[in-house]
mmCIF file of C-alpha atoms in Angstrom:
data_model
loop_
_atom_site.group_PDB
_atom_site.id
_atom_site.type_symbol
_atom_site.label_atom_id
_atom_site.label_comp_id
_atom_site.label_asym_id
_atom_site.label_seq_id
_atom_site.Cartn_x
_atom_site.Cartn_y
_atom_site.Cartn_z
ATOM 1 C CA MET A 25 115.367 7.506 -165.302
ATOM 2 C CA LYS A 26 115.194 11.190 -164.347
ATOM 3 C CA ILE A 27 112.910 12.173 -161.460
ATOM 4 C CA LEU A 28 111.660 15.602 -160.428
ATOM 5 C CA MET A 29 111.025 15.461 -156.678
ATOM 6 C CA ILE A 30 109.021 18.432 -155.404
ATOM 7 C CA GLU A 31 109.320 18.068 -151.625
ATOM 8 C CA ASP A 32 109.839 20.774 -148.993
ATOM 9 C CA ASN A 33 111.110 18.363 -146.336
ATOM 10 C CA GLN A 34 114.820 18.246 -147.028
ATOM 11 C CA SER A 35 115.334 15.153 -144.856
ATOM 12 C CA VAL A 36 112.767 13.202 -146.900
ATOM 13 C CA ALA A 37 114.320 14.445 -150.151
ATOM 14 C CA GLU A 38 117.828 13.448 -149.048
ATOM 15 C CA MET A 39 116.675 10.030 -147.851
ATOM 16 C CA MET A 40 114.876 9.297 -151.113
ATOM 17 C CA GLY A 41 117.865 10.612 -153.034
ATOM 18 C CA MET A 42 119.980 7.812 -151.545
ATOM 19 C CA PHE A 43 117.442 5.179 -152.628
ATOM 20 C CA PHE A 44 117.182 6.693 -156.097
ATOM 21 C CA GLN A 45 120.959 6.655 -156.399
ATOM 22 C CA LYS A 46 120.987 2.927 -155.647
ATOM 23 C CA GLU A 47 118.672 2.482 -158.642
ATOM 24 C CA ASN A 48 120.986 4.646 -160.785
ATOM 25 C CA TRP A 49 118.245 7.233 -161.174
ATOM 26 C CA GLU A 50 118.926 10.939 -161.548
ATOM 27 C CA VAL A 51 116.913 13.243 -159.287
ATOM 28 C CA VAL A 52 116.254 16.981 -159.462
ATOM 29 C CA ASN A 53 115.002 18.440 -156.178
ATOM 30 C CA ALA A 54 112.670 21.398 -155.724
ATOM 31 C CA TYR A 55 111.743 22.559 -152.223
ATOM 32 C CA ASP A 56 108.620 24.624 -152.878
ATOM 33 C CA GLY A 57 105.758 24.633 -155.355
ATOM 34 C CA GLU A 58 106.921 27.576 -157.440
ATOM 35 C CA GLU A 59 110.423 26.133 -157.840
ATOM 36 C CA GLY A 60 109.038 22.723 -158.768
ATOM 37 C CA LEU A 61 106.734 24.141 -161.421
ATOM 38 C CA ALA A 62 109.562 26.285 -162.794
ATOM 39 C CA GLN A 63 111.842 23.228 -163.033
ATOM 40 C CA PHE A 64 109.194 21.359 -165.005
ATOM 41 C CA LYS A 65 108.390 24.298 -167.280
ATOM 42 C CA ALA A 66 112.088 24.639 -168.085
ATOM 43 C CA ASP A 67 112.211 21.072 -169.436
ATOM 44 C CA PRO A 68 108.721 19.530 -169.841
ATOM 45 C CA GLU A 69 110.044 16.571 -171.820
ATOM 46 C CA GLY A 70 113.046 15.959 -169.593
ATOM 47 C CA PHE A 71 111.492 14.082 -166.671
ATOM 48 C CA ASP A 72 110.353 10.460 -166.570
ATOM 49 C CA ILE A 73 108.497 10.747 -163.234
ATOM 50 C CA ILE A 74 107.382 13.544 -160.904
ATOM 51 C CA THR A 75 106.843 13.044 -157.181
ATOM 52 C CA LEU A 76 104.857 15.905 -155.694
ATOM 53 C CA ASP A 77 104.204 16.730 -152.045
ATOM 54 C CA LEU A 78 100.836 18.364 -151.422
ATOM 55 C CA ASN A 79 101.808 20.577 -148.468
ATOM 56 C CA LEU A 80 104.265 22.942 -150.137
ATOM 57 C CA PRO A 81 105.279 26.542 -149.436
ATOM 58 C CA LYS A 82 104.666 29.308 -152.011
ATOM 59 C CA MET A 83 102.316 27.166 -154.141
ATOM 60 C CA ASP A 84 100.071 24.331 -152.978
ATOM 61 C CA GLY A 85 100.711 20.894 -154.478
ATOM 62 C CA MET A 86 97.185 20.725 -155.874
ATOM 63 C CA GLN A 87 97.783 23.881 -157.919
ATOM 64 C CA VAL A 88 101.182 22.595 -159.055
ATOM 65 C CA ALA A 89 99.557 19.341 -160.225
ATOM 66 C CA LYS A 90 96.875 21.245 -162.111
ATOM 67 C CA GLU A 91 99.434 23.380 -163.947
ATOM 68 C CA ILE A 92 101.678 20.405 -164.714
ATOM 69 C CA ARG A 93 98.729 18.598 -166.296
ATOM 70 C CA GLN A 94 97.962 21.637 -168.442
ATOM 71 C CA LEU A 95 101.494 21.324 -169.830
ATOM 72 C CA SER A 96 101.625 17.522 -170.081
ATOM 73 C CA GLN A 97 98.962 14.843 -169.906
ATOM 74 C CA SER A 98 101.499 12.049 -170.112
ATOM 75 C CA VAL A 99 104.254 12.572 -167.530
ATOM 76 C CA PRO A 100 103.648 10.105 -164.659
ATOM 77 C CA LEU A 101 102.828 11.946 -161.424
ATOM 78 C CA ILE A 102 102.875 10.528 -157.881
ATOM 79 C CA MET A 103 101.504 12.637 -155.046
ATOM 80 C CA LEU A 104 103.074 12.391 -151.591
ATOM 81 C CA THR A 105 100.715 13.529 -148.880
ATOM 82 C CA ALA A 106 100.318 13.608 -145.132
ATOM 83 C CA ARG A 107 96.631 14.273 -145.719
ATOM 84 C CA ASP A 108 94.821 10.994 -145.199
ATOM 85 C CA THR A 109 91.306 12.154 -145.959
ATOM 86 C CA GLU A 110 89.391 10.661 -148.850
ATOM 87 C CA SER A 111 88.482 14.057 -150.317
ATOM 88 C CA ASP A 112 92.115 15.170 -150.573
ATOM 89 C CA GLN A 113 93.238 11.922 -152.170
ATOM 90 C CA VAL A 114 90.386 11.818 -154.669
ATOM 91 C CA LEU A 115 90.900 15.483 -155.547
ATOM 92 C CA GLY A 116 94.576 14.792 -156.199
ATOM 93 C CA LEU A 117 93.712 11.921 -158.506
ATOM 94 C CA GLU A 118 91.081 13.988 -160.276
ATOM 95 C CA LEU A 119 93.667 16.710 -160.915
ATOM 96 C CA GLY A 120 95.720 14.173 -162.822
ATOM 97 C CA ALA A 121 97.893 12.256 -160.370
ATOM 98 C CA ASP A 122 98.513 8.659 -161.416
ATOM 99 C CA ASP A 123 99.092 7.527 -157.853
ATOM 100 C CA TYR A 124 99.471 8.826 -154.318
ATOM 101 C CA VAL A 125 101.521 7.679 -151.343
ATOM 102 C CA THR A 126 100.515 8.662 -147.804
ATOM 103 C CA LYS A 127 103.196 9.824 -145.396
ATOM 104 C CA PRO A 128 104.919 8.334 -143.518
ATOM 105 C CA PHE A 129 105.876 5.817 -146.196
ATOM 106 C CA SER A 130 108.527 3.196 -146.761
ATOM 107 C CA PRO A 131 111.173 4.338 -149.269
ATOM 108 C CA MET A 132 110.933 0.950 -150.962
ATOM 109 C CA THR A 133 107.191 1.449 -151.400
ATOM 110 C CA LEU A 134 107.792 4.676 -153.279
ATOM 111 C CA VAL A 135 110.531 3.054 -155.374
ATOM 112 C CA ALA A 136 108.130 0.203 -156.266
ATOM 113 C CA ARG A 137 105.389 2.661 -157.252
ATOM 114 C CA ILE A 138 107.827 4.610 -159.431
ATOM 115 C CA LYS A 139 109.002 1.443 -161.182
ATOM 116 C CA ALA A 140 105.433 0.348 -161.878
ATOM 117 C CA LEU A 141 104.438 3.727 -163.333
ATOM 118 C CA HIS A 142 107.589 3.863 -165.435
ATOM 119 C CA ARG A 143 106.917 0.394 -166.864
ATOM 120 C CA ARG A 144 103.450 1.511 -167.904
ATOM 121 C CA ALA A 145 104.785 4.707 -169.451
ATOM 122 C CA GLU A 146 107.353 2.756 -171.474
ATOM 123 C CA VAL A 147 104.638 0.442 -172.791
ATOM 124 C CA SER A 148 102.551 3.462 -173.803
ATOM 125 C CA GLU A 149 105.485 4.977 -175.697
ATOM 126 C CA THR A 150 106.203 1.779 -177.636
ATOM 127 C CA GLN A 151 102.538 1.661 -178.630
ATOM 128 C CA SER A 152 102.489 5.322 -179.730
ATOM 129 C CA PRO A 153 104.785 6.000 -182.683
ATOM 130 C CA ALA A 154 105.063 9.632 -183.723
ATOM 131 C CA THR A 155 103.763 8.898 -187.197
ATOM 132 C CA GLU A 156 101.054 6.424 -188.053
ATOM 133 C CA SER A 157 98.930 5.685 -191.091
ATOM 134 C CA ALA A 158 95.543 7.358 -191.016
ATOM 135 C CA ASP A 159 93.843 4.061 -191.836
ATOM 136 C CA ALA A 160 95.583 2.110 -189.032
ATOM 137 C CA ASP A 161 93.809 -0.969 -187.785
ATOM 138 C CA TYR A 162 91.877 -0.569 -184.563
ATOM 139 C CA ASP A 163 92.430 -2.869 -181.590
ATOM 140 C CA VAL A 164 88.825 -2.394 -180.491
ATOM 141 C CA GLU A 165 85.997 -1.607 -182.897
ATOM 142 C CA THR A 166 82.244 -1.742 -182.324
ATOM 143 C CA LYS A 167 79.346 -0.086 -184.116
ATOM 144 C CA HIS A 168 79.869 3.147 -182.167
ATOM 145 C CA PHE A 169 83.370 2.950 -180.721
ATOM 146 C CA LYS A 170 86.911 2.326 -181.907
ATOM 147 C CA LEU A 171 90.317 2.467 -180.263
ATOM 148 C CA SER A 172 93.911 2.142 -181.454
ATOM 149 C CA THR A 173 96.801 1.383 -179.117
ATOM 150 C CA LYS A 174 99.199 2.341 -181.914
ATOM 151 C CA THR A 175 98.006 5.929 -182.086
ATOM 152 C CA ARG A 176 96.599 6.019 -178.528
ATOM 153 C CA GLU A 177 93.335 7.375 -179.912
ATOM 154 C CA ALA A 178 89.717 6.551 -179.115
ATOM 155 C CA PHE A 179 86.586 7.599 -181.003
ATOM 156 C CA LEU A 180 82.898 7.574 -180.155
ATOM 157 C CA ASP A 181 80.762 7.696 -183.301
ATOM 158 C CA ASP A 182 83.906 8.912 -185.133
ATOM 159 C CA VAL A 183 84.383 11.851 -182.746
ATOM 160 C CA PRO A 184 87.740 11.724 -180.926
ATOM 161 C CA ILE A 185 87.712 11.470 -177.145
ATOM 162 C CA GLU A 186 90.273 14.147 -176.341
ATOM 163 C CA GLY A 187 92.797 14.591 -173.554
ATOM 164 C CA LEU A 188 92.986 11.038 -172.242
ATOM 165 C CA THR A 189 95.799 10.475 -169.772
ATOM 166 C CA PRO A 190 97.765 7.196 -170.056
ATOM 167 C CA LYS A 191 95.811 5.644 -167.189
ATOM 168 C CA GLU A 192 92.452 6.775 -168.586
ATOM 169 C CA PHE A 193 93.332 5.331 -171.986
ATOM 170 C CA ASP A 194 94.429 2.035 -170.410
ATOM 171 C CA LEU A 195 91.190 1.858 -168.423
ATOM 172 C CA LEU A 196 89.130 2.490 -171.554
ATOM 173 C CA HIS A 197 91.129 -0.078 -173.519
ATOM 174 C CA THR A 198 90.705 -2.732 -170.829
ATOM 175 C CA LEU A 199 86.963 -2.185 -170.476
ATOM 176 C CA ALA A 200 86.188 -1.724 -174.186
ATOM 177 C CA GLY A 201 88.329 -4.714 -175.121
ATOM 178 C CA ASN A 202 85.928 -6.881 -173.116
ATOM 179 C CA PRO A 203 82.451 -5.457 -173.855
ATOM 180 C CA LYS A 204 79.834 -6.015 -171.156
ATOM 181 C CA GLN A 205 82.332 -7.885 -168.946
ATOM 182 C CA VAL A 206 82.179 -6.518 -165.419
ATOM 183 C CA PHE A 207 85.524 -5.701 -163.822
ATOM 184 C CA SER A 208 85.826 -5.248 -160.089
ATOM 185 C CA ARG A 209 87.894 -2.362 -158.764
ATOM 186 C CA GLU A 210 90.469 -4.844 -157.466
ATOM 187 C CA GLN A 211 90.842 -6.362 -160.952
ATOM 188 C CA LEU A 212 91.284 -2.946 -162.531
ATOM 189 C CA LEU A 213 93.902 -1.961 -159.957
ATOM 190 C CA GLN A 214 95.944 -5.049 -160.777
ATOM 191 C CA LEU A 215 95.490 -4.766 -164.552
ATOM 192 C CA ILE A 216 96.037 -1.024 -164.978
ATOM 193 C CA TRP A 217 98.367 -0.095 -162.143
ATOM 194 C CA ASP A 218 100.447 -3.277 -162.293
ATOM 195 C CA TYR A 219 100.594 -3.769 -158.523
ATOM 196 C CA GLU A 220 98.417 -4.100 -155.450
ATOM 197 C CA TYR A 221 96.823 -1.003 -153.927
ATOM 198 C CA TYR A 222 96.118 -2.723 -150.604
ATOM 199 C CA GLY A 223 92.378 -2.462 -151.008
ATOM 200 C CA ASP A 224 92.220 1.270 -151.775
ATOM 201 C CA GLU A 225 89.655 1.491 -154.548
ATOM 202 C CA ARG A 226 89.281 5.289 -154.678
ATOM 203 C CA THR A 227 92.022 5.415 -157.296
ATOM 204 C CA VAL A 228 89.820 3.538 -159.785
ATOM 205 C CA ASP A 229 86.726 5.593 -158.969
ATOM 206 C CA ALA A 230 88.578 8.892 -159.429
ATOM 207 C CA HIS A 231 90.002 7.863 -162.812
ATOM 208 C CA ILE A 232 86.640 6.495 -163.985
ATOM 209 C CA LYS A 233 85.022 9.810 -163.049
ATOM 210 C CA LYS A 234 87.521 11.784 -165.144
ATOM 211 C CA LEU A 235 87.240 9.311 -168.022
ATOM 212 C CA ARG A 236 83.452 9.637 -168.029
ATOM 213 C CA GLN A 237 83.675 13.425 -168.093
ATOM 214 C CA LYS A 238 85.810 13.281 -171.242
ATOM 215 C CA ILE A 239 83.495 10.740 -172.894
ATOM 216 C CA GLU A 240 80.430 12.866 -172.121
ATOM 217 C CA LYS A 241 81.956 15.795 -173.994
ATOM 218 C CA VAL A 242 81.508 13.870 -177.255
ATOM 219 C CA GLY A 243 78.499 11.604 -176.693
ATOM 220 C CA PRO A 244 76.451 9.335 -174.426
ATOM 221 C CA GLN A 245 78.067 7.435 -171.580
ATOM 222 C CA ILE A 246 79.544 4.037 -172.453
ATOM 223 C CA ILE A 247 81.182 3.200 -169.094
ATOM 224 C CA GLN A 248 78.521 1.737 -166.860
ATOM 225 C CA THR A 249 78.533 1.133 -163.111
ATOM 226 C CA VAL A 250 77.420 -2.281 -161.905
ATOM 227 C CA TRP A 251 76.476 -1.457 -158.350
ATOM 228 C CA GLY A 252 78.279 -3.454 -155.708
ATOM 229 C CA VAL A 253 80.567 -5.060 -158.294
ATOM 230 C CA GLY A 254 82.490 -2.637 -160.517
ATOM 231 C CA TYR A 255 82.431 -1.234 -164.055
ATOM 232 C CA LYS A 256 81.819 -2.369 -167.623
ATOM 233 C CA PHE A 257 81.869 -1.033 -171.181
ATOM 234 C CA ASP A 258 78.527 -1.162 -172.991
ATOM 235 C CA ASP A 259 77.651 0.944 -176.036
ATOM 236 C CA SER A 260 74.582 -1.096 -177.025
ATOM 237 C CA GLY A 261 72.311 1.554 -175.528
ATOM 238 C CA LEU A 262 73.404 3.986 -178.229
ATOM 239 C CA ASP A 263 71.301 2.039 -180.759
ATOM 240 C CA VAL A 264 68.086 2.936 -178.952
#
């Protein structure tokens, strides 16, 4: 695995480099936002994971994340932040981060998060061949909605829902694959992120918000909130 670590604290970068080496991972270090973005632009397909500090010189981590996501919707991105406010964390997730880790953190925690994201990315790749028959079977198909894990495509009334990140697609697949079943945030964290988030449910809410925005570009909302419980997929209201 090849990691791009955008981190201005050289001590943190060197420490994590030792842990990455133990895993036989290659790491490319960048010590400010402009350098990190330039490293990614030079080889957008060359990195398996990006870890991104928010408090960076020359270019803020939020702006770096935004520009990375304009270049790639699929590269897994973990934000490292000393900011422990809800607004900062949610904004980071809304800009396209798959996960965030609050400083100070255990190196093994970051390694575990990286492994979990990489497993998910590998599953997505095996389900997304470069070429696929136009009439491929759909894993989920209702009167108004259909989804294929083979092509990683989803359609609402035959209009494609564009720009879904891997996590957004997995959320939509999980919910749509079980119509009207209510999933708690804790269940979604375990199913989609593949590990415990220690009770932090803002990750789910931020990804649901972005997913809804992309759905609403093509039609009525099909992800419903069940207050006090969680979320469900329900497209029956489209018949009205």
